[in-house]
Short mmCIF file of C-alpha atoms in Angstrom, two decimals:
data_model
loop_
_atom_site.label_atom_id
_atom_site.label_comp_id
_atom_site.label_asym_id
_atom_site.label_seq_id
_atom_site.Cartn_x
_atom_site.Cartn_y
_atom_site.Cartn_z
CA MET A 72 -103.50 76.50 -6.24
CA VAL A 73 -105.05 73.35 -4.79
CA GLY A 74 -102.48 71.20 -6.59
CA GLY A 75 -99.68 73.62 -5.73
CA ILE A 76 -100.40 73.74 -1.99
CA ALA A 77 -100.99 69.97 -1.85
CA GLY A 78 -97.65 69.35 -3.55
CA LEU A 79 -96.00 71.81 -1.18
CA TRP A 80 -97.17 69.94 1.92
CA GLY A 81 -96.30 66.54 0.47
CA ALA A 82 -92.76 67.60 -0.38
CA LEU A 83 -92.22 69.40 2.94
CA ILE A 84 -93.41 66.48 5.06
CA GLU A 85 -91.62 63.75 3.12
CA GLY A 86 -88.38 65.63 2.59
CA PRO A 87 -85.92 65.53 -0.32
CA ARG A 88 -85.09 62.37 -2.22
CA ILE A 89 -81.84 60.60 -1.38
CA GLY A 90 -78.96 62.34 -3.13
CA ARG A 91 -81.05 65.35 -4.26
CA PHE A 92 -78.77 67.76 -2.40
CA GLY A 93 -75.08 66.93 -2.09
CA GLY A 94 -72.92 67.29 0.99
CA SER A 95 -71.97 70.81 -0.07
CA GLY A 96 -75.62 71.73 -0.46
CA ARG A 97 -75.44 71.74 -4.26
CA ALA A 98 -78.63 70.63 -5.98
CA VAL A 99 -78.27 67.41 -7.97
CA ALA A 100 -80.76 66.87 -10.81
CA LEU A 101 -82.49 63.48 -10.48
CA ARG A 102 -84.09 62.91 -13.85
CA GLY A 103 -86.96 60.55 -14.52
CA HIS A 104 -86.18 57.27 -16.23
CA SER A 105 -88.52 57.66 -19.18
CA ALA A 106 -88.53 60.95 -21.03
CA SER A 107 -90.79 59.33 -23.63
CA LEU A 108 -93.54 58.78 -21.05
CA VAL A 109 -93.09 62.34 -19.78
CA VAL A 110 -93.65 63.69 -23.29
CA LEU A 111 -96.59 61.36 -23.89
CA GLY A 112 -98.24 62.39 -20.63
CA THR A 113 -97.68 66.07 -21.44
CA PHE A 114 -99.34 65.73 -24.84
CA LEU A 115 -102.27 63.89 -23.27
CA LEU A 116 -102.69 66.72 -20.77
CA TRP A 117 -102.36 69.31 -23.54
CA PHE A 118 -105.02 67.57 -25.61
CA GLY A 119 -107.32 67.34 -22.60
CA TRP A 120 -106.84 71.05 -21.91
CA TYR A 121 -108.84 71.84 -25.05
CA GLY A 122 -111.73 69.87 -23.66
CA PHE A 123 -111.40 71.72 -20.37
CA ASN A 124 -110.98 75.31 -21.58
CA PRO A 125 -113.11 75.56 -24.75
CA GLY A 126 -115.33 72.72 -23.55
CA SER A 127 -116.32 74.65 -20.43
CA PHE A 128 -118.69 76.71 -22.58
CA ALA A 129 -120.93 73.62 -22.88
CA LYS A 130 -122.81 75.10 -25.89
CA ILE A 131 -121.44 76.43 -29.19
CA LEU A 132 -124.47 77.54 -31.24
CA VAL A 133 -125.40 80.56 -29.11
CA PRO A 134 -125.37 83.88 -31.07
CA TYR A 135 -124.45 87.18 -29.46
CA PRO A 136 -126.68 90.19 -30.26
CA THR A 137 -124.95 93.04 -32.08
CA ASN A 138 -125.84 96.63 -32.86
CA ALA A 139 -126.09 95.76 -36.54
CA GLY A 140 -128.77 93.21 -35.74
CA GLY A 141 -126.90 90.33 -37.34
CA ALA A 142 -125.62 87.28 -35.50
CA TYR A 143 -122.02 87.46 -36.75
CA TYR A 144 -120.59 86.67 -33.36
CA GLY A 145 -121.56 83.97 -30.95
CA GLN A 146 -120.36 81.38 -28.52
CA TRP A 147 -118.30 79.92 -31.32
CA SER A 148 -116.20 83.11 -31.40
CA ALA A 149 -115.37 82.83 -27.70
CA ILE A 150 -114.62 79.13 -28.05
CA GLY A 151 -112.24 79.84 -30.93
CA ARG A 152 -110.53 82.59 -28.94
CA THR A 153 -110.17 80.25 -25.97
CA ALA A 154 -108.51 77.55 -28.07
CA VAL A 155 -106.13 80.09 -29.60
CA THR A 156 -105.10 81.71 -26.32
CA THR A 157 -104.64 78.30 -24.69
CA THR A 158 -102.34 77.25 -27.51
CA LEU A 159 -100.35 80.48 -27.60
CA SER A 160 -99.71 80.60 -23.87
CA GLY A 161 -98.64 76.96 -23.64
CA CYS A 162 -96.37 77.14 -26.69
CA THR A 163 -94.80 80.43 -25.61
CA ALA A 164 -94.05 79.03 -22.15
CA ALA A 165 -92.57 75.87 -23.67
CA LEU A 166 -90.27 77.80 -26.03
CA THR A 167 -89.26 80.27 -23.32
CA THR A 168 -88.38 77.39 -21.01
CA LEU A 169 -86.51 75.59 -23.78
CA PHE A 170 -84.16 78.49 -24.49
CA GLY A 171 -84.14 79.82 -20.93
CA LYS A 172 -82.95 76.51 -19.48
CA ARG A 173 -80.44 76.22 -22.33
CA VAL A 174 -78.91 79.52 -21.25
CA LEU A 175 -79.00 78.67 -17.54
CA SER A 176 -77.80 75.07 -17.67
CA GLY A 177 -75.92 74.89 -20.96
CA HIS A 178 -77.91 71.99 -22.41
CA TRP A 179 -81.34 71.14 -23.78
CA ASN A 180 -83.81 69.22 -21.64
CA VAL A 181 -87.15 67.94 -22.84
CA THR A 182 -88.53 67.37 -19.32
CA ASP A 183 -88.10 71.03 -18.45
CA VAL A 184 -89.86 72.01 -21.67
CA CYS A 185 -92.82 69.78 -20.78
CA ASN A 186 -93.16 71.39 -17.36
CA GLY A 187 -92.85 74.83 -18.92
CA LEU A 188 -95.67 73.98 -21.35
CA LEU A 189 -97.93 72.88 -18.49
CA GLY A 190 -97.07 76.05 -16.60
CA GLY A 191 -98.21 78.15 -19.55
CA LEU A 192 -101.44 76.18 -19.83
CA ALA A 193 -102.14 76.54 -16.12
CA ALA A 194 -101.44 80.28 -16.23
CA ILE A 195 -103.87 81.02 -19.09
CA THR A 196 -106.77 78.85 -17.93
CA ALA A 197 -108.48 81.41 -15.65
CA SER A 198 -108.63 84.13 -18.31
CA CYS A 199 -108.47 82.09 -21.51
CA SER A 200 -111.84 83.33 -22.88
CA VAL A 201 -111.31 87.07 -22.36
CA VAL A 202 -107.65 87.89 -23.11
CA GLU A 203 -106.36 88.91 -26.52
CA PRO A 204 -104.00 86.53 -28.35
CA TRP A 205 -101.04 88.89 -27.86
CA ALA A 206 -101.75 88.95 -24.12
CA ALA A 207 -101.76 85.14 -24.07
CA VAL A 208 -98.21 85.21 -25.47
CA ILE A 209 -97.12 87.51 -22.65
CA CYS A 210 -98.93 85.31 -20.13
CA GLY A 211 -97.03 82.22 -21.30
CA PHE A 212 -93.73 84.11 -21.30
CA VAL A 213 -94.20 85.36 -17.74
CA ALA A 214 -95.44 81.94 -16.58
CA SER A 215 -92.21 80.35 -17.79
CA LEU A 216 -90.09 82.93 -15.97
CA VAL A 217 -92.12 82.42 -12.78
CA LEU A 218 -91.71 78.64 -13.00
CA MET A 219 -87.95 78.82 -13.54
CA GLY A 220 -87.65 81.39 -10.75
CA CYS A 221 -89.65 79.23 -8.34
CA ASN A 222 -87.48 76.23 -9.22
CA LYS A 223 -84.35 78.23 -8.39
CA LEU A 224 -85.93 79.35 -5.15
CA ALA A 225 -86.83 75.75 -4.32
CA GLU A 226 -83.21 74.68 -4.84
CA LYS A 227 -82.00 77.49 -2.60
CA PHE A 228 -84.22 76.36 0.26
CA LYS A 229 -83.55 72.65 -0.47
CA PHE A 230 -87.19 72.01 -1.31
CA ASP A 231 -87.61 68.88 -3.44
CA ASP A 232 -90.87 68.40 -5.34
CA PRO A 233 -90.22 65.70 -7.98
CA LEU A 234 -93.21 66.85 -10.07
CA GLU A 235 -92.65 70.59 -9.52
CA ALA A 236 -96.34 70.76 -8.62
CA ALA A 237 -95.91 73.50 -6.03
CA GLN A 238 -93.84 75.68 -8.37
CA LEU A 239 -95.96 74.99 -11.45
CA HIS A 240 -99.48 75.33 -10.02
CA GLY A 241 -98.80 77.63 -7.10
CA GLY A 242 -96.51 80.21 -8.71
CA GLY A 243 -98.87 81.98 -11.17
CA GLY A 244 -101.12 85.07 -10.96
CA GLY A 245 -100.48 88.80 -11.40
CA GLY A 246 -100.87 91.59 -8.84
CA ARG A 247 -104.40 92.66 -9.78
CA LEU A 248 -105.57 89.05 -10.02
CA LEU A 249 -104.07 88.28 -6.64
CA ALA A 250 -105.73 91.31 -5.06
CA ALA A 251 -109.13 90.52 -6.58
CA HIS A 252 -109.03 86.93 -5.33
CA LEU A 253 -107.24 87.44 -2.04
CA VAL A 254 -110.03 85.86 -0.01
CA GLN A 255 -110.17 82.85 -2.32
CA VAL A 256 -106.41 82.43 -2.09
CA VAL A 257 -106.54 82.44 1.72
CA VAL A 258 -109.44 79.98 1.76
CA ILE A 259 -107.72 77.60 -0.67
CA VAL A 260 -104.45 77.68 1.27
CA GLY A 261 -106.26 77.09 4.55
CA TRP A 262 -108.53 74.33 3.27
CA VAL A 263 -105.85 72.38 1.42
CA SER A 264 -103.40 72.77 4.32
CA ALA A 265 -106.00 71.50 6.80
CA THR A 266 -106.88 68.48 4.65
CA MET A 267 -103.74 67.48 2.77
CA GLY A 268 -101.25 68.36 5.52
CA PRO A 269 -102.59 65.79 8.02
CA LEU A 270 -103.10 63.26 5.21
CA PHE A 271 -99.47 63.45 4.09
CA PHE A 272 -98.34 63.38 7.74
CA ILE A 273 -100.31 60.20 8.43
CA LEU A 274 -99.03 58.54 5.26
CA HIS A 275 -95.49 59.55 6.25
CA LYS A 276 -95.84 58.04 9.72
CA LEU A 277 -97.32 54.83 8.30
CA LYS A 278 -94.44 54.68 5.77
CA LEU A 279 -96.91 54.47 2.88
CA LEU A 280 -95.76 57.54 0.99
CA ARG A 281 -92.17 56.59 0.25
CA ILE A 282 -90.25 53.47 -0.67
CA SER A 283 -87.38 52.21 1.48
CA ALA A 284 -83.93 53.73 1.21
CA GLU A 285 -82.65 50.43 -0.23
CA ASP A 286 -85.25 50.45 -2.99
CA GLU A 287 -84.69 54.13 -3.70
CA LEU A 288 -80.95 53.64 -4.12
CA ALA A 289 -81.34 50.52 -6.26
CA GLY A 290 -83.94 52.21 -8.45
CA MET A 291 -87.64 51.64 -8.84
CA ASP A 292 -87.22 50.13 -12.30
CA LEU A 293 -85.81 47.03 -10.66
CA THR A 294 -87.43 47.02 -7.25
CA ARG A 295 -90.99 47.93 -8.22
CA HIS A 296 -91.39 47.29 -11.93
CA GLY A 297 -89.12 44.31 -12.54
CA GLY A 298 -87.36 45.82 -15.54
CA PHE A 299 -84.87 48.39 -16.74
CA ALA A 300 -85.33 51.83 -18.21
CA TYR A 301 -82.12 51.64 -20.24
CA ALA A 302 -80.10 48.87 -21.86
CA TYR A 303 -76.47 49.02 -20.77
CA HIS A 304 -73.46 47.26 -22.20
CA ASP A 305 -71.99 44.49 -20.07
CA GLN A 306 -68.97 45.44 -18.03
CA GLY A 307 -65.66 43.91 -18.95
CA GLU A 308 -65.80 42.45 -22.42
CA GLU A 309 -63.53 39.54 -23.23
CA ASP A 310 -60.70 41.90 -24.07
CA GLY A 311 -61.18 43.66 -20.72
CA SER A 312 -61.91 47.05 -22.25
CA ASP A 313 -64.60 49.42 -20.98
CA GLN A 314 -67.40 50.56 -23.24
CA ASN A 315 -69.01 53.96 -23.85
CA GLY A 316 -65.86 56.01 -24.20
CA GLY A 317 -64.21 54.76 -21.02
CA ILE A 318 -67.25 55.34 -18.82
CA ARG A 319 -68.08 52.22 -16.83
CA LEU A 320 -71.82 51.55 -16.55
CA SER A 321 -73.34 49.26 -13.93
CA ARG A 322 -76.03 46.67 -14.48
CA VAL A 323 -78.47 45.64 -11.77
CA GLU A 324 -79.36 41.98 -12.08
CA PRO A 325 -82.58 40.73 -10.41
CA THR A 326 -82.56 37.30 -8.74
CA ALA A 327 -85.34 35.16 -7.37
CA THR A 328 -84.57 35.85 -3.70
CA THR A 329 -82.23 38.82 -3.44
CA ARG A 330 -81.35 42.02 -5.18
CA GLN A 331 -77.75 42.08 -6.31
CA ILE A 332 -75.84 45.02 -7.78
CA VAL A 333 -73.19 43.70 -10.15
#
């Protein structure tokens, strides 16, 4: 919830990206420029999750006493269960998001799948060592539905969080869990709001949180990184014909002193 509330305040204070919501109020998807890096980052997080969830036990060779007197079960059993439930919840959420977004939008999108996977991992973390594997599947399934529902709700209220941090980290938790941790939820919301809200507000006023409108429209690949995410064909070949099935694609050419859109 810390990440979810922090992302909520950052997105509320800074406002939507340019062009995120059209003149008619329709949400326009602004995709990242490197799906490969999104997938790589997701796999790195997924790999690290095994160090976080099973690794939180700290010790593995700790036997559990049983009525039979034999040490057939131990810390290793709980660690194995934790790794399995972590995997099942994340994979279930990823697959649910994959097919759910296909039904809703009519096309496949790897970025949505990556966020769905992370939503499933976040949802199982609190109870990863105690739930049954079948329950982890349900947890991942529900987490995906919650994430997609929160994203739809965010579009309705014109809330733009480029990382979906508020929806992903702040949307989980069942009724009994929420009731049992009501005080903790209130404390987390209050603490993060009191610390991150003023921080984002100060950064906003100092214009340190967002690039200029000119740079945002031109694209950060050119203005901040000095390169291009995609290689486009030149416009107007010698025969004057357009490329890519009649769709004209623009190239942004950097110069030493000015930025010029050709």
